Amino acid sequence: MARPAALAWMAIVVALVVAACGGTSHGGPITAEAPAANNAVATASNLADLRKRPFNLPAVGANASCPITQPHDLAPVVSGGKGKGPGFGFGPGPAYLSGIVQIYPGSFDNEVWLIEPKYEGPVLIRGHQINGAHFVAFSEPITFPIGGFSSAGSPPPGAPVISVTISGAPVPFYQELDLPAMSAADAKGFWRQFFARTHIEAPGCYAFQLDGANFSVVTVFQVPDAARPAA
């Protein structure tokens, strides 16, 4: 599958929740077609139920390569109701990581999370390093009055795990990202799009776990030991 030119150097992989990284080897990166979502999970009806699901992330040894894969071309199908969204996504769906070029350590990165029209329920997103002990922190989704983005919903339960200064103001980041179920404000039959930010302290191999009412997907990505380029 061809990778969009702007993403030629992006290190992202998608793996099933149930799949271990047994194919990981020393040396160069591994590429693989994105597998189907894991639907063999207990059905959940809300975010509280989704939080009861344990992490089920692949294990990557300290000296093993962080596996990578190509993104999906979603350009023919993505529309946010008020405007088109990014034309690519990582994962088998129905929820996808998108809108990024490279995730860096420190400060924050912007992501867009896409959800197919056929899935109208909530999505819980959590993240952790899979070759170390660092976690992924998330800001709440940002609601835009225009642009096709869905409304944010309620903050996650519990206290923030870190505060990041953005545009001169402290912004709380949490251990999870809560994407609410479809609301009356969302255009029926169109993709939902959420804009949010992540914070990762250190380089390494990390994974997002995306849990929905009847699916669970893991997306693995490499955070390089490099400074974020100036804007």
mmCIF file of C-alpha atoms in Angstrom:
data_model
loop_
_atom_site.group_PDB
_atom_site.id
_atom_site.type_symbol
_atom_site.label_atom_id
_atom_site.label_comp_id
_atom_site.label_asym_id
_atom_site.label_seq_id
_atom_site.Cartn_x
_atom_site.Cartn_y
_atom_site.Cartn_z
ATOM 1 C CA MET A 1 0.000 0.000 0.000
ATOM 2 C CA ALA A 2 1.507 3.328 -0.973
ATOM 3 C CA ARG A 3 2.285 5.802 1.756
ATOM 4 C CA PRO A 4 1.310 9.466 1.202
ATOM 5 C CA ALA A 5 4.405 11.476 0.293
ATOM 6 C CA ALA A 6 4.069 13.753 3.306
ATOM 7 C CA LEU A 7 4.208 10.701 5.581
ATOM 8 C CA ALA A 8 7.154 8.916 4.007
ATOM 9 C CA TRP A 9 9.185 9.054 7.201
ATOM 10 C CA MET A 10 6.463 8.473 9.743
ATOM 11 C CA ALA A 11 7.067 5.549 12.093
ATOM 12 C CA ILE A 12 3.658 4.073 12.883
ATOM 13 C CA VAL A 13 2.425 0.535 13.090
ATOM 14 C CA VAL A 14 -0.966 -0.921 13.728
ATOM 15 C CA ALA A 15 -1.285 -4.258 15.497
ATOM 16 C CA LEU A 16 -4.141 -6.305 16.858
ATOM 17 C CA VAL A 17 -4.691 -6.207 20.579
ATOM 18 C CA VAL A 18 -4.268 -9.962 20.618
ATOM 19 C CA ALA A 19 -1.125 -9.965 18.478
ATOM 20 C CA ALA A 20 2.296 -10.015 20.082
ATOM 21 C CA CYS A 21 5.360 -8.674 18.327
ATOM 22 C CA GLY A 22 6.801 -12.113 17.734
ATOM 23 C CA GLY A 23 7.787 -11.035 14.240
ATOM 24 C CA THR A 24 9.922 -8.198 15.571
ATOM 25 C CA SER A 25 13.597 -8.636 14.822
ATOM 26 C CA HIS A 26 16.808 -6.760 15.271
ATOM 27 C CA GLY A 27 17.816 -4.475 12.461
ATOM 28 C CA GLY A 28 15.557 -2.700 10.000
ATOM 29 C CA PRO A 29 11.893 -1.864 10.436
ATOM 30 C CA ILE A 30 9.114 -4.348 9.828
ATOM 31 C CA THR A 31 6.214 -3.489 7.579
ATOM 32 C CA ALA A 32 2.891 -5.278 7.537
ATOM 33 C CA GLU A 33 -0.625 -4.832 6.294
ATOM 34 C CA ALA A 34 -2.945 -3.512 8.991
ATOM 35 C CA PRO A 35 -4.934 -6.398 10.511
ATOM 36 C CA ALA A 36 -8.617 -6.427 11.275
ATOM 37 C CA ALA A 37 -9.875 -4.975 14.541
ATOM 38 C CA ASN A 38 -10.184 -7.331 17.488
ATOM 39 C CA ASN A 39 -13.901 -7.849 18.002
ATOM 40 C CA ALA A 40 -13.461 -10.627 20.586
ATOM 41 C CA VAL A 41 -13.947 -8.264 23.520
ATOM 42 C CA ALA A 42 -16.657 -7.872 26.125
ATOM 43 C CA THR A 43 -19.374 -5.545 24.861
ATOM 44 C CA ALA A 44 -19.418 -2.148 26.574
ATOM 45 C CA SER A 45 -22.117 0.516 26.528
ATOM 46 C CA ASN A 46 -20.265 3.540 27.926
ATOM 47 C CA LEU A 47 -16.845 4.942 28.788
ATOM 48 C CA ALA A 48 -17.038 3.591 32.350
ATOM 49 C CA ASP A 49 -17.363 0.065 30.950
ATOM 50 C CA LEU A 50 -14.495 0.650 28.533
ATOM 51 C CA ARG A 51 -12.193 1.681 31.399
ATOM 52 C CA LYS A 52 -12.597 -1.804 32.873
ATOM 53 C CA ARG A 53 -10.796 -3.336 29.900
ATOM 54 C CA PRO A 54 -7.142 -3.999 30.671
ATOM 55 C CA PHE A 55 -4.265 -2.870 28.517
ATOM 56 C CA ASN A 56 -3.460 -5.565 25.992
ATOM 57 C CA LEU A 57 -0.383 -4.160 24.284
ATOM 58 C CA PRO A 58 2.316 -6.027 22.362
ATOM 59 C CA ALA A 59 5.675 -6.528 24.049
ATOM 60 C CA VAL A 60 8.828 -5.217 22.381
ATOM 61 C CA GLY A 61 12.235 -6.108 23.781
ATOM 62 C CA ALA A 62 14.722 -3.423 24.719
ATOM 63 C CA ASN A 63 16.939 -4.190 21.710
ATOM 64 C CA ALA A 64 14.173 -5.002 19.230
ATOM 65 C CA SER A 65 12.960 -2.747 16.439
ATOM 66 C CA CYS A 66 9.690 -0.912 16.909
ATOM 67 C CA PRO A 67 7.542 -2.402 14.108
ATOM 68 C CA ILE A 68 6.026 -0.066 11.540
ATOM 69 C CA THR A 69 3.300 -0.287 8.895
ATOM 70 C CA GLN A 70 1.723 1.850 6.194
ATOM 71 C CA PRO A 71 -1.299 4.088 6.835
ATOM 72 C CA HIS A 72 -4.622 3.495 5.147
ATOM 73 C CA ASP A 73 -5.721 5.777 2.326
ATOM 74 C CA LEU A 74 -9.089 7.085 3.534
ATOM 75 C CA ALA A 75 -9.379 9.982 1.075
ATOM 76 C CA PRO A 76 -12.243 8.439 -0.933
ATOM 77 C CA VAL A 77 -14.457 7.977 2.127
ATOM 78 C CA VAL A 78 -13.689 10.593 4.782
ATOM 79 C CA SER A 79 -16.051 13.527 5.232
ATOM 80 C CA GLY A 80 -16.803 15.263 8.505
ATOM 81 C CA GLY A 81 -20.221 16.625 7.646
ATOM 82 C CA LYS A 82 -19.021 20.242 7.709
ATOM 83 C CA GLY A 83 -15.801 19.638 5.849
ATOM 84 C CA LYS A 84 -13.420 16.926 4.720
ATOM 85 C CA GLY A 85 -10.967 15.490 7.206
ATOM 86 C CA PRO A 86 -7.466 14.046 6.758
ATOM 87 C CA GLY A 87 -7.258 11.526 3.941
ATOM 88 C CA PHE A 88 -5.308 8.870 5.858
ATOM 89 C CA GLY A 89 -5.633 6.845 9.020
ATOM 90 C CA PHE A 90 -3.680 4.300 11.061
ATOM 91 C CA GLY A 91 -5.506 1.167 12.068
ATOM 92 C CA PRO A 92 -8.193 -1.160 10.741
ATOM 93 C CA GLY A 93 -10.968 1.015 12.160
ATOM 94 C CA PRO A 94 -13.621 1.891 12.907
ATOM 95 C CA ALA A 95 -11.541 4.451 14.874
ATOM 96 C CA TYR A 96 -8.274 5.773 13.440
ATOM 97 C CA LEU A 97 -5.266 7.848 14.451
ATOM 98 C CA SER A 98 -4.694 10.596 11.851
ATOM 99 C CA GLY A 99 -3.619 14.180 11.281
ATOM 100 C CA ILE A 100 0.013 13.757 12.373
ATOM 101 C CA VAL A 101 3.402 13.715 10.681
ATOM 102 C CA GLN A 102 5.627 12.586 13.572
ATOM 103 C CA ILE A 103 5.232 12.365 17.331
ATOM 104 C CA TYR A 104 8.154 13.819 19.325
ATOM 105 C CA PRO A 105 9.166 13.679 22.992
ATOM 106 C CA GLY A 106 8.433 16.652 25.240
ATOM 107 C CA SER A 107 5.928 19.499 24.883
ATOM 108 C CA PHE A 108 2.902 18.301 22.853
ATOM 109 C CA ASP A 109 1.734 17.008 19.480
ATOM 110 C CA ASN A 110 -1.577 17.491 17.675
ATOM 111 C CA GLU A 111 -3.613 14.545 16.427
ATOM 112 C CA VAL A 112 -6.944 14.037 14.707
ATOM 113 C CA TRP A 113 -8.979 10.969 15.650
ATOM 114 C CA LEU A 114 -11.392 9.740 12.981
ATOM 115 C CA ILE A 115 -14.435 7.521 13.571
ATOM 116 C CA GLU A 116 -16.401 5.838 10.795
ATOM 117 C CA PRO A 117 -20.120 6.682 10.447
ATOM 118 C CA LYS A 118 -21.136 3.062 11.090
ATOM 119 C CA TYR A 119 -19.887 3.300 14.686
ATOM 120 C CA GLU A 120 -21.868 5.746 16.836
ATOM 121 C CA GLY A 121 -20.603 4.826 20.306
ATOM 122 C CA PRO A 122 -17.823 6.230 22.516
ATOM 123 C CA VAL A 123 -14.113 5.511 22.118
ATOM 124 C CA LEU A 124 -11.606 5.329 24.974
ATOM 125 C CA ILE A 125 -7.963 5.954 24.021
ATOM 126 C CA ARG A 126 -5.035 5.176 26.305
ATOM 127 C CA GLY A 127 -1.320 4.860 25.652
ATOM 128 C CA HIS A 128 1.928 3.549 27.103
ATOM 129 C CA GLN A 129 5.515 2.803 26.168
ATOM 130 C CA ILE A 130 5.922 -0.859 25.207
ATOM 131 C CA ASN A 131 9.700 -1.013 25.565
ATOM 132 C CA GLY A 132 9.859 1.013 28.772
ATOM 133 C CA ALA A 133 7.870 2.569 31.609
ATOM 134 C CA HIS A 134 6.724 5.926 30.222
ATOM 135 C CA PHE A 135 3.051 6.777 29.702
ATOM 136 C CA VAL A 136 1.145 8.832 27.135
ATOM 137 C CA ALA A 137 -0.843 11.825 28.399
ATOM 138 C CA PHE A 138 -3.805 13.361 26.553
ATOM 139 C CA SER A 139 -5.488 16.749 26.567
ATOM 140 C CA GLU A 140 -9.254 16.936 26.281
ATOM 141 C CA PRO A 141 -10.593 17.209 22.727
ATOM 142 C CA ILE A 142 -10.856 20.779 21.518
ATOM 143 C CA THR A 143 -14.234 21.883 20.190
ATOM 144 C CA PHE A 144 -14.151 24.129 17.137
ATOM 145 C CA PRO A 145 -17.232 26.109 16.027
ATOM 146 C CA ILE A 146 -16.454 25.310 12.390
ATOM 147 C CA GLY A 147 -14.402 22.780 10.468
ATOM 148 C CA GLY A 148 -16.357 19.580 10.951
ATOM 149 C CA PHE A 149 -14.961 18.620 14.366
ATOM 150 C CA SER A 150 -17.187 16.882 16.903
ATOM 151 C CA SER A 151 -17.873 18.347 20.338
ATOM 152 C CA ALA A 152 -15.597 17.365 23.210
ATOM 153 C CA GLY A 153 -17.804 15.912 25.947
ATOM 154 C CA SER A 154 -16.806 15.709 29.620
ATOM 155 C CA PRO A 155 -13.263 15.706 31.057
ATOM 156 C CA PRO A 156 -11.836 12.313 32.050
ATOM 157 C CA PRO A 157 -12.258 11.293 35.701
ATOM 158 C CA GLY A 158 -9.359 11.803 38.055
ATOM 159 C CA ALA A 159 -6.706 14.466 38.327
ATOM 160 C CA PRO A 160 -4.454 15.470 35.427
ATOM 161 C CA VAL A 161 -1.129 13.643 35.275
ATOM 162 C CA ILE A 162 0.771 16.619 33.884
ATOM 163 C CA SER A 163 0.262 20.239 32.859
ATOM 164 C CA VAL A 164 1.754 21.575 29.624
ATOM 165 C CA THR A 165 2.014 25.285 28.844
ATOM 166 C CA ILE A 166 0.437 26.036 25.467
ATOM 167 C CA SER A 167 0.166 29.605 24.158
ATOM 168 C CA GLY A 168 1.130 30.909 27.600
ATOM 169 C CA ALA A 169 -1.553 29.012 29.530
ATOM 170 C CA PRO A 170 -1.347 25.718 31.467
ATOM 171 C CA VAL A 171 -3.300 22.886 29.836
ATOM 172 C CA PRO A 172 -4.093 19.724 31.839
ATOM 173 C CA PHE A 173 -3.255 16.335 30.329
ATOM 174 C CA TYR A 174 -4.860 13.096 31.515
ATOM 175 C CA GLN A 175 -4.167 9.356 31.391
ATOM 176 C CA GLU A 176 -6.879 8.831 28.795
ATOM 177 C CA LEU A 177 -8.697 10.498 25.924
ATOM 178 C CA ASP A 178 -12.494 10.212 26.035
ATOM 179 C CA LEU A 179 -14.309 10.533 22.708
ATOM 180 C CA PRO A 180 -18.060 10.693 23.411
ATOM 181 C CA ALA A 181 -20.775 8.839 21.549
ATOM 182 C CA MET A 182 -22.476 10.504 18.604
ATOM 183 C CA SER A 183 -24.688 13.405 19.659
ATOM 184 C CA ALA A 184 -27.545 15.280 18.024
ATOM 185 C CA ALA A 185 -24.994 17.881 16.886
ATOM 186 C CA ASP A 186 -23.111 15.319 14.785
ATOM 187 C CA ALA A 187 -24.141 14.869 11.164
ATOM 188 C CA LYS A 188 -25.663 11.409 10.811
ATOM 189 C CA GLY A 189 -23.928 9.277 8.198
ATOM 190 C CA PHE A 190 -20.695 11.292 8.269
ATOM 191 C CA TRP A 191 -17.333 10.624 9.890
ATOM 192 C CA ARG A 192 -16.705 12.081 13.323
ATOM 193 C CA GLN A 193 -13.448 13.979 13.824
ATOM 194 C CA PHE A 194 -11.828 14.951 17.133
ATOM 195 C CA PHE A 195 -8.815 17.224 17.587
ATOM 196 C CA ALA A 196 -6.677 16.510 20.668
ATOM 197 C CA ARG A 197 -3.082 16.639 21.880
ATOM 198 C CA THR A 198 -0.651 14.163 23.383
ATOM 199 C CA HIS A 199 2.392 14.558 25.613
ATOM 200 C CA ILE A 200 5.172 11.972 25.776
ATOM 201 C CA GLU A 201 8.214 12.481 27.992
ATOM 202 C CA ALA A 202 10.851 10.277 26.371
ATOM 203 C CA PRO A 203 11.728 8.567 23.078
ATOM 204 C CA GLY A 204 10.838 4.917 22.580
ATOM 205 C CA CYS A 205 8.281 2.537 21.151
ATOM 206 C CA TYR A 206 4.727 3.371 22.266
ATOM 207 C CA ALA A 207 1.202 2.144 21.654
ATOM 208 C CA PHE A 208 -2.286 3.613 21.666
ATOM 209 C CA GLN A 209 -5.140 1.295 22.626
ATOM 210 C CA LEU A 210 -8.481 2.356 21.126
ATOM 211 C CA ASP A 211 -11.478 0.706 22.788
ATOM 212 C CA GLY A 212 -15.030 0.917 21.477
ATOM 213 C CA ALA A 213 -18.267 -0.804 22.426
ATOM 214 C CA ASN A 214 -17.488 -3.892 20.345
ATOM 215 C CA PHE A 215 -13.860 -3.533 19.226
ATOM 216 C CA SER A 216 -10.332 -2.920 20.460
ATOM 217 C CA VAL A 217 -7.397 -1.791 18.314
ATOM 218 C CA VAL A 218 -3.748 -1.113 19.123
ATOM 219 C CA THR A 219 -1.613 1.370 17.168
ATOM 220 C CA VAL A 220 2.147 1.255 17.795
ATOM 221 C CA PHE A 221 4.402 4.200 16.955
ATOM 222 C CA GLN A 222 8.028 5.227 17.304
ATOM 223 C CA VAL A 223 8.983 8.407 19.155
ATOM 224 C CA PRO A 224 12.496 9.361 17.977
ATOM 225 C CA ASP A 225 15.308 10.629 20.154
ATOM 226 C CA ALA A 226 15.179 13.976 18.377
ATOM 227 C CA ALA A 227 14.090 17.533 19.037
ATOM 228 C CA ARG A 228 10.805 18.729 17.590
ATOM 229 C CA PRO A 229 11.454 20.928 14.533
ATOM 230 C CA ALA A 230 10.723 24.613 14.936
ATOM 231 C CA ALA A 231 7.277 25.659 13.734
#
